[in-house]
mmCIF file of C-alpha atoms in Angstrom:
data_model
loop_
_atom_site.group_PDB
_atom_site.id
_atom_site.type_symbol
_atom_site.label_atom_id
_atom_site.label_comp_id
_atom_site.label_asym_id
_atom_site.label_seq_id
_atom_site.Cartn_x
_atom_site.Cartn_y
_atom_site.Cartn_z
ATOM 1 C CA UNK A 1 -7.127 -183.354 135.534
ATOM 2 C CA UNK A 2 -8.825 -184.252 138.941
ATOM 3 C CA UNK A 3 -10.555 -181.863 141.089
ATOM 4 C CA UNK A 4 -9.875 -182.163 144.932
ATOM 5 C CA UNK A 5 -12.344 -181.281 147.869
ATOM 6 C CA UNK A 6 -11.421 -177.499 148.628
ATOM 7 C CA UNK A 7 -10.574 -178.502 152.093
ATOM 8 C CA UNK A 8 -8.406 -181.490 151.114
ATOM 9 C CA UNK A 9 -4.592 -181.004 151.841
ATOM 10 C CA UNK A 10 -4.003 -184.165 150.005
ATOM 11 C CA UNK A 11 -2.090 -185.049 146.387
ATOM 12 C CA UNK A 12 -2.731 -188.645 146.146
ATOM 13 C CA UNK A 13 -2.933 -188.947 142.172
ATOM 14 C CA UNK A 14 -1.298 -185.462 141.281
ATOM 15 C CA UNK A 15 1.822 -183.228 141.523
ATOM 16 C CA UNK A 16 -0.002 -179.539 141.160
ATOM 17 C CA UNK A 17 -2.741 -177.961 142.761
ATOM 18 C CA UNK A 18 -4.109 -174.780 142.059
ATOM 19 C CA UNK A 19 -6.520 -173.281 144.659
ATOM 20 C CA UNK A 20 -9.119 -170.706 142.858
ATOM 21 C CA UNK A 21 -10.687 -167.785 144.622
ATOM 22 C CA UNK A 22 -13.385 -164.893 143.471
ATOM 23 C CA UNK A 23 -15.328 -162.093 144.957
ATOM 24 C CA UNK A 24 -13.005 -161.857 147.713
ATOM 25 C CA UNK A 25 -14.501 -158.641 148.915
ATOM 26 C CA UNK A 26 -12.581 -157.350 151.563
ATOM 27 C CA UNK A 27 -11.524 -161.057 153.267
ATOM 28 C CA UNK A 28 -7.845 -159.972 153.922
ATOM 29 C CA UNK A 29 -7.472 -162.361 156.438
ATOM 30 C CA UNK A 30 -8.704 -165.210 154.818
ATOM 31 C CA UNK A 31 -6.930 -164.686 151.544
ATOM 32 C CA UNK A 32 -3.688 -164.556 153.100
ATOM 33 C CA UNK A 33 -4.031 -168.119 153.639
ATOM 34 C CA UNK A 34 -5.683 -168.996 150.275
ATOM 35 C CA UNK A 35 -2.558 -170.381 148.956
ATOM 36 C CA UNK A 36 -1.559 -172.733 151.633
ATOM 37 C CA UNK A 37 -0.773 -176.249 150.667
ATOM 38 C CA UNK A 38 -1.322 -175.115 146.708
ATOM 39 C CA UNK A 39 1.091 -174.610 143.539
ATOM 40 C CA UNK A 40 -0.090 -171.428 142.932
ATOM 41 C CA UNK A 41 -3.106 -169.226 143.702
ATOM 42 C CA UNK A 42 -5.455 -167.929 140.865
ATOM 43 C CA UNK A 43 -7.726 -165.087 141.723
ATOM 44 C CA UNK A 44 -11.106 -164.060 139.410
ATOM 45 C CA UNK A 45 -11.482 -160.718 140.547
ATOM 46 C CA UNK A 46 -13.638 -158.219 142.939
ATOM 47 C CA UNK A 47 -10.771 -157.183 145.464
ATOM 48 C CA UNK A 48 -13.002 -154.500 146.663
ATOM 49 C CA UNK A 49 -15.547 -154.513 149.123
ATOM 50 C CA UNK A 50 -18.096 -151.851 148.769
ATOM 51 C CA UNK A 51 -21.059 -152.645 150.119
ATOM 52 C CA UNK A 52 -21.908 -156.092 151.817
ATOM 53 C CA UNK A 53 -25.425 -156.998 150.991
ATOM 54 C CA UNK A 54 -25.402 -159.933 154.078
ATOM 55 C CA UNK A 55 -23.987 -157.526 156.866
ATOM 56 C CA UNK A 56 -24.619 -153.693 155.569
ATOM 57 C CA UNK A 57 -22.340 -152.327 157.944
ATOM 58 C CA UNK A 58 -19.488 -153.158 156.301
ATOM 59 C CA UNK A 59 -17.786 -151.718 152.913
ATOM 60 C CA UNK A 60 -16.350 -148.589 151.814
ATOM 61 C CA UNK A 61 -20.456 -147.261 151.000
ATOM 62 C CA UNK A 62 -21.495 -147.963 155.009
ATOM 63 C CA UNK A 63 -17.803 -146.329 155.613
ATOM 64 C CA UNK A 64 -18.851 -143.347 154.194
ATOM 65 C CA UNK A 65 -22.829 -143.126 154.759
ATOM 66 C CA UNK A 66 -23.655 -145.102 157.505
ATOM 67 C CA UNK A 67 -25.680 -148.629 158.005
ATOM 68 C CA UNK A 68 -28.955 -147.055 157.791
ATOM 69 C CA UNK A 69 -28.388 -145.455 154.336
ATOM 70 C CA UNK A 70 -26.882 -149.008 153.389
ATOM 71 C CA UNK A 71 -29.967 -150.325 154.288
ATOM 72 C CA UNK A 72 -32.084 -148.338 152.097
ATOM 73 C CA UNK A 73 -30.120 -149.072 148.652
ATOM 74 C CA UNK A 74 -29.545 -152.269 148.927
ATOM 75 C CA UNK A 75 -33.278 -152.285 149.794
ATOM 76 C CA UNK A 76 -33.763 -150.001 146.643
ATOM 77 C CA UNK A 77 -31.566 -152.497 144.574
ATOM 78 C CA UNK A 78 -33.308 -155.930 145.546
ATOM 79 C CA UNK A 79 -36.240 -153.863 144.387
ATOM 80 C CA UNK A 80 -34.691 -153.755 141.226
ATOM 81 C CA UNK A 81 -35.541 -149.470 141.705
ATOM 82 C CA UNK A 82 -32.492 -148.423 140.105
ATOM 83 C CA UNK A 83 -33.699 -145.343 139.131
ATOM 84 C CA UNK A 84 -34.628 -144.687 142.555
ATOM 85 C CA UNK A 85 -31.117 -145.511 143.708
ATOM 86 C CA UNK A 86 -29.245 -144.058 141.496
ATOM 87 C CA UNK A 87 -31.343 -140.606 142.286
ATOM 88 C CA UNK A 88 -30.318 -141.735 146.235
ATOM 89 C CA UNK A 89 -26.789 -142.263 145.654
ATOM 90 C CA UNK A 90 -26.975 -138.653 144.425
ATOM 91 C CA UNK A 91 -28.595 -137.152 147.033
ATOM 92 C CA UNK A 92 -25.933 -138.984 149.324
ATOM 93 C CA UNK A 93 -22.941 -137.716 146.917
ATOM 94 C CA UNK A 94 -24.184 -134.235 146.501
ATOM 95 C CA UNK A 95 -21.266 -131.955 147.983
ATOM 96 C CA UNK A 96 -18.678 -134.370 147.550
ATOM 97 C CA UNK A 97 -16.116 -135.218 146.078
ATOM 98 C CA UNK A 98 -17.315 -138.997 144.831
ATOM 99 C CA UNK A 99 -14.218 -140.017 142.756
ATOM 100 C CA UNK A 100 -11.651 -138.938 145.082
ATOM 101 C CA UNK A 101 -13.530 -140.349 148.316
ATOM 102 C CA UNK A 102 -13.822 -143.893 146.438
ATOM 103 C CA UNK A 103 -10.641 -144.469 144.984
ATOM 104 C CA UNK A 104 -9.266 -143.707 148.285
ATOM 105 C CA UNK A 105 -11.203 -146.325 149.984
ATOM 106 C CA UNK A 106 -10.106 -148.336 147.549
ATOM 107 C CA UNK A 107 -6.517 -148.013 147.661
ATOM 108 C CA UNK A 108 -6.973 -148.492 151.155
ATOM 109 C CA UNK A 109 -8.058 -152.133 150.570
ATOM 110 C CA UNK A 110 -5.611 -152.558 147.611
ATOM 111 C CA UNK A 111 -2.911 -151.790 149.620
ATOM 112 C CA UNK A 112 -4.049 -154.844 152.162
ATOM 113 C CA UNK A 113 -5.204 -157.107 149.694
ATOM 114 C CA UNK A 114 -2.551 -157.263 147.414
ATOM 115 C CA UNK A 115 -0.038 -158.079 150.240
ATOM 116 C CA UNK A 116 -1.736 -160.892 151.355
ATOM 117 C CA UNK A 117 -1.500 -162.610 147.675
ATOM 118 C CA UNK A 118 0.698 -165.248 147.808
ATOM 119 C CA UNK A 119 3.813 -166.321 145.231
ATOM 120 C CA UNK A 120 2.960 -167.217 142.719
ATOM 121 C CA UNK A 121 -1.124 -165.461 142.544
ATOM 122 C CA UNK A 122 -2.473 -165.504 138.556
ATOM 123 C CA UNK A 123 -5.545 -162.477 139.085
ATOM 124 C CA UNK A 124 -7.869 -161.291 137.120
ATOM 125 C CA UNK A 125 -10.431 -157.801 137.719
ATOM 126 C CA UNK A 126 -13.932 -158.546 138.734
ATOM 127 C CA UNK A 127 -16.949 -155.829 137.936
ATOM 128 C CA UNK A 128 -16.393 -154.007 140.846
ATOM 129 C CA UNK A 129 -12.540 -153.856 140.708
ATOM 130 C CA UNK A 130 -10.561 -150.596 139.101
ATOM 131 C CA UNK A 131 -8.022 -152.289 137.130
ATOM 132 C CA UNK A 132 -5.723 -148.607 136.488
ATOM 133 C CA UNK A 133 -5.271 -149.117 140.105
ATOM 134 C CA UNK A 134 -3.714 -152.399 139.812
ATOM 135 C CA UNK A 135 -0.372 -151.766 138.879
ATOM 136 C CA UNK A 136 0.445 -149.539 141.585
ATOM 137 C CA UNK A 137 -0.665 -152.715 143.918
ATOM 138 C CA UNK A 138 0.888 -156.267 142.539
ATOM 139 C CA UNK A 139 4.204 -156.988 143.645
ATOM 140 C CA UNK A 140 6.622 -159.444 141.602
ATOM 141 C CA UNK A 141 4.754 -162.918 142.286
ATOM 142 C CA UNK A 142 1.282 -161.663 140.931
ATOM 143 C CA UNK A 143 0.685 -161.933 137.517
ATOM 144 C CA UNK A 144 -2.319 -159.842 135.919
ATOM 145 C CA UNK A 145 -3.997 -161.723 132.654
ATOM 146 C CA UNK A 146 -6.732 -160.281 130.984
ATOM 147 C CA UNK A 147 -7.705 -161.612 127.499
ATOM 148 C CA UNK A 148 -4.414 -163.931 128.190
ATOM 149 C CA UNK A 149 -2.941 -167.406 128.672
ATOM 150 C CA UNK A 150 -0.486 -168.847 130.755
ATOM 151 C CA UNK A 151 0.765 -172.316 131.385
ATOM 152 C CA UNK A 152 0.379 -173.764 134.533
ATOM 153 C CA UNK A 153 1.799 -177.304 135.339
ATOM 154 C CA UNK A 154 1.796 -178.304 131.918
ATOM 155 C CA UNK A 155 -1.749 -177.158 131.441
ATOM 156 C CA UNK A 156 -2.931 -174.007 129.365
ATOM 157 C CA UNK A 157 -5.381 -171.486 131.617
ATOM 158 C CA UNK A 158 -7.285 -168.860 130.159
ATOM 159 C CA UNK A 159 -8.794 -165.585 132.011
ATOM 160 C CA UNK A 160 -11.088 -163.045 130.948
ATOM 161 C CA UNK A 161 -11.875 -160.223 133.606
ATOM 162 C CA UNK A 162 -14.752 -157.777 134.619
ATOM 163 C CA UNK A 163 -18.101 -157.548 133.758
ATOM 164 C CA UNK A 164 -20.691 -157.022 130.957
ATOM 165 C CA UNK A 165 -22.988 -153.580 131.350
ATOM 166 C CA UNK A 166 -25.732 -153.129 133.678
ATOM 167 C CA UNK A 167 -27.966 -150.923 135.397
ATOM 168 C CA UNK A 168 -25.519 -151.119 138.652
ATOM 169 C CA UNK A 169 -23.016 -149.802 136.449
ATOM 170 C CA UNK A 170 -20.188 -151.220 138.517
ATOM 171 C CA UNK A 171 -16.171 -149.632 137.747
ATOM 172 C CA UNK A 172 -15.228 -152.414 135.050
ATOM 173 C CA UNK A 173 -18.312 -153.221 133.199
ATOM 174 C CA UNK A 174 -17.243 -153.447 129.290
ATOM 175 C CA UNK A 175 -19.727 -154.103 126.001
ATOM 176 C CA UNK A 176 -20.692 -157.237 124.985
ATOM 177 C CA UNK A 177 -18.750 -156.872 121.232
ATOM 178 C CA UNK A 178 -15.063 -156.208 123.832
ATOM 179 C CA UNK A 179 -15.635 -159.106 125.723
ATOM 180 C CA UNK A 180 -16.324 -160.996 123.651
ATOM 181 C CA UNK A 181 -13.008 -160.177 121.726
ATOM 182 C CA UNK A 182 -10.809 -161.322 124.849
ATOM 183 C CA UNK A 183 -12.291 -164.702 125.157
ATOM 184 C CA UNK A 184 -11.870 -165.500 121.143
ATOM 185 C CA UNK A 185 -8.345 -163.889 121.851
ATOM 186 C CA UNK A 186 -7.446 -167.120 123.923
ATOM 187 C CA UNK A 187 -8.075 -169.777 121.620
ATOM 188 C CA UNK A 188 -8.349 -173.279 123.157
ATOM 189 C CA UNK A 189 -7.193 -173.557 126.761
ATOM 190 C CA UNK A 190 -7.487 -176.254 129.612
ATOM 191 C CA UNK A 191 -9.127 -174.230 131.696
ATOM 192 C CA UNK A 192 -10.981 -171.104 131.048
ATOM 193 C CA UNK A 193 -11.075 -168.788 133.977
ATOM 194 C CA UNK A 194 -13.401 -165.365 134.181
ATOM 195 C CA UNK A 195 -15.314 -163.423 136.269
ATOM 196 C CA UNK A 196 -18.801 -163.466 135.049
ATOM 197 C CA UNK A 197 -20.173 -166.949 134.054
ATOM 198 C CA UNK A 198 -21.002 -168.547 130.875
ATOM 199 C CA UNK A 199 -25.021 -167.173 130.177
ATOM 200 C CA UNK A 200 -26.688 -170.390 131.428
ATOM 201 C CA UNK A 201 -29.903 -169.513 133.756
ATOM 202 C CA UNK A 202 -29.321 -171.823 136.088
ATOM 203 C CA UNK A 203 -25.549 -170.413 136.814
ATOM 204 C CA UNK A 204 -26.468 -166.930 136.311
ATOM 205 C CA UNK A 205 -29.546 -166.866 138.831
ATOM 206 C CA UNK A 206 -28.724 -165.408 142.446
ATOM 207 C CA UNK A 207 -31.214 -167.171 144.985
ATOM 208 C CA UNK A 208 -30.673 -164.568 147.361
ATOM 209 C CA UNK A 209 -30.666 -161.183 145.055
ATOM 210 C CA UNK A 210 -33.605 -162.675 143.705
ATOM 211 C CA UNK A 211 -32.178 -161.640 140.028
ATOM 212 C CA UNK A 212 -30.656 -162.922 137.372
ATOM 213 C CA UNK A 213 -26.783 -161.294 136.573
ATOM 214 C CA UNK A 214 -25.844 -160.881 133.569
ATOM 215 C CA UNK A 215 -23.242 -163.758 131.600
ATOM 216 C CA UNK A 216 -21.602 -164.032 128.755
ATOM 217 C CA UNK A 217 -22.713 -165.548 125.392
ATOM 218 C CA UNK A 218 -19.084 -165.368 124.259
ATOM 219 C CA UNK A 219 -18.301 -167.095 127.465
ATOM 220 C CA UNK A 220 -20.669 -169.815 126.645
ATOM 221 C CA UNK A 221 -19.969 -170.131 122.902
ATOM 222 C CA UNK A 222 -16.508 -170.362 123.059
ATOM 223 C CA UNK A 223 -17.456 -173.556 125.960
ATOM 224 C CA UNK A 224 -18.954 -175.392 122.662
ATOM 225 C CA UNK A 225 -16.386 -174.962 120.306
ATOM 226 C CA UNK A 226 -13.527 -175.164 122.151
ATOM 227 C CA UNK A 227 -14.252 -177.906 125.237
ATOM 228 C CA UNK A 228 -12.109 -176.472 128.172
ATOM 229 C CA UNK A 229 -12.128 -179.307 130.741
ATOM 230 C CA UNK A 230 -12.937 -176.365 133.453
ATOM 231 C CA UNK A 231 -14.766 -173.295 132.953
ATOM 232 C CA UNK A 232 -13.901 -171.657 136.374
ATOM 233 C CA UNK A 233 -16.101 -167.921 137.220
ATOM 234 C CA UNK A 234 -17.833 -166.341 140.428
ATOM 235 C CA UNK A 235 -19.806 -162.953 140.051
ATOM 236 C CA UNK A 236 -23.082 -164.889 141.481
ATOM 237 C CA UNK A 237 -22.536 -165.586 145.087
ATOM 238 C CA UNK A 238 -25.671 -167.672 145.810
ATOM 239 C CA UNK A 239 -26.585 -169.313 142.607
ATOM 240 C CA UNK A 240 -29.066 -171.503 141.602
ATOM 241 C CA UNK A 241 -26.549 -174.115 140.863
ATOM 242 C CA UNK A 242 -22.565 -173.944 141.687
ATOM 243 C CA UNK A 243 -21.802 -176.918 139.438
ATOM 244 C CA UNK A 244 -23.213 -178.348 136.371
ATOM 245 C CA UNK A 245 -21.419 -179.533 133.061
ATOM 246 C CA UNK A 246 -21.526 -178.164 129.506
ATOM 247 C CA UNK A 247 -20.635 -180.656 126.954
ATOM 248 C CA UNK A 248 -17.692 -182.180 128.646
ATOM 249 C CA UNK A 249 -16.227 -179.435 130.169
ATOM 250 C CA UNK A 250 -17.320 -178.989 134.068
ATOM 251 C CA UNK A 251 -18.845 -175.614 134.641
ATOM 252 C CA UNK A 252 -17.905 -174.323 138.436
ATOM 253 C CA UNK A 253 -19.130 -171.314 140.472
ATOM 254 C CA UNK A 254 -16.312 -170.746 142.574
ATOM 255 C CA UNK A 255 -17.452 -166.874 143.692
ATOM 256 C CA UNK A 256 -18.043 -167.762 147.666
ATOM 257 C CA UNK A 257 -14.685 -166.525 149.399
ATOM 258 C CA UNK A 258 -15.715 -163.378 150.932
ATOM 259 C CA UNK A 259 -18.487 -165.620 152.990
ATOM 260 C CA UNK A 260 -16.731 -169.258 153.426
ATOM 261 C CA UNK A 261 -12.864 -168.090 153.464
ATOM 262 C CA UNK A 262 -12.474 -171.609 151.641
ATOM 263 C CA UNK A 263 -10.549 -171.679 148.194
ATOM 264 C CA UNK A 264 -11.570 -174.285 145.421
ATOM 265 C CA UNK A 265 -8.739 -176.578 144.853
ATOM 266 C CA UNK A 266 -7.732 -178.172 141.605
ATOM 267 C CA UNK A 267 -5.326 -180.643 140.962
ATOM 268 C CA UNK A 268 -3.781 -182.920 138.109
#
C-alpha cells in the first residue's frame, strides 16, 4: 500500500485511492469535493460544527448566543475552568429549551452535510456527532461502520467511532471498557480507522488548545498486536505531531478538513 500526496491526482503505481477526511465541522463546501479523483471517500466523524475555536463567530453555540459569549467559554475552556463553564453554559441555557434548540441546529447541518457525501462515503461518528440522528441523514452510497469492517480494494479497513469521556462531555463520548470492545471486535485489519487516536503523547497533544485529548489504550494496544499498515484518526486538530510510526504500522493525524478543505489520499 502506497500513500499519495493529498493533493496528488495521480495513480502511477496503483488502481484505488481512498481519500480520508475528519472533523469536518461544518465545511459543506469543501466536502462536496472530497471525493474527487478517489475510489471512495472515508469519513472519521464530527459532522457538526458547534463552536469554532479559530473564528468564534461561527457554529450552532455563536448561532444561538452570540460571538461575545463564544468568546468567554472557549476562553473558560483553554483555561481548563470547566466548572466555570459548565455553570456559564447554564446561565446561557436557563429558560430554554437546550435539547430541542441543538438537535435542530444540528439537523440543519445534517441535512447539508450528508448530501454533499459522495458514492461511495464509508463514515464513522466523531465526539461531537449524534449518531441516532444519522439514519434519518445517509442516503444509499454512505455506509455507517462502527465497531465494523469492510473491504475496500482488496484491503480490510477497520473503524471505531466517537470519543472516550471527558470533562467537555461532548454527545458521543462512551467508557473506556465499550470502546475498547469495538476495536477487539475488528480483529486484524489493513487499516484501522477511528476518531480519537491511539494514546501516544505526542499524537494526542493539541499545540494550540494547549491540552492533551484524551486517546485510546485499546486503540494503541490493538496497534501492537495486530500491525495495521495504517492507523488513520483526527480528534486533535493541531497536534504535536501528524505522523509518526508505531511498530510498522504508520500512525496518521488526518483531523485538518474543516481548516485546509484538503482530504488525505491513500492509494495501493
Amino acid at each position: 500500500m502506497r500513500v499519495s500526496e493529498p493533493d496528488s491526482r495521480a495513480r502511477a503505481g496503483g488502481s484505488n485511492r481512498i481519500h480520508v477526511v475528519s472533523d469536518v465541522h461544518g465545511n459543506t463546501e469543501a466536502l462536496s469535493r472530497a471525493g474527487n479523483g478517489a475510489d471512495a471517500l472515508i469519513c472519521l466523524g464530527d459532522l457538526v460544527l458547534f463552536l469554532d475555536y479559530a473564528d468564534h463567530s461561527r457554529g450552532i453555540f455563536p448561532d444561538l448566543f452570540g460571538k461575545e459569549n463564544a468568546d468567554r467559554i472557549v476562553a473558560l475552556r483553554t483555561a481548563r475552568r470547566y466548572d466555570e463553564a459548565r455553570a456559564f453554559g447554564r446561565e446561557l441555557w436557563a429558560g430554554r429549551d437546550r435539547n430541542t434548540e441543538i438537535l435542530g441546529a444540528v439537523r440543519k447541518q445534517y441535512a447539508e452535510l450528508f448530501a454533499a457525501f459522495p458514492t461511495p462515503t464509508y463514515a464513522t461518528y466523531g465526539n461531537v456527532d449524534v449518531p441516532d440522528l444519522w439514519p434519518e441523514y445517509a442516503r444509499p452510497g454512505t455506509t455507517v461502520l462502527d465497531g465494523e469492517r469492510v473491504e475496500i480494494g482488496g484491503r480490510v479497513f477497520g473503524f471505531v467511532g466517537g470519543g472516550l469521556k471527558t470533562p467537555m462531555n461532548t454527545p458521543y463520548e462512551i467508557s473506556d471498557e465499550e470502546y475498547a470492545a469495538k476495536v477487539e471486535a475488528l480483529g486484524p485489519v489493513d487499516v484501522l480507522c477511528s476518531h480519537i487516536p491511539p494514546e501516544v503523547p505526542e499524537l494526542t497533544y493539541d499545540t494550540v488548545a494547549r491540552r492533551f485529548e484524551r486517546g485510546s489504550r485499546a486503540l494503541l494496544e490493538a496497534i501492537r498486536a495486530t500491525r495495521p499498515r495504517y492507523a488513520l484518526f483526527g480528534h486533535v486538530h493541531q497536534p504535536l505531531v501528524r505522523r509518526m510510526r508505531i511498530g510498522t504500522t504508520e500512525c496518521v493525524n488526518v483531523g485538518h478538513f474543516a481548516s485546509t478543505g484538503t482530504p488525505w489520499a491513500l492509494s495501493w
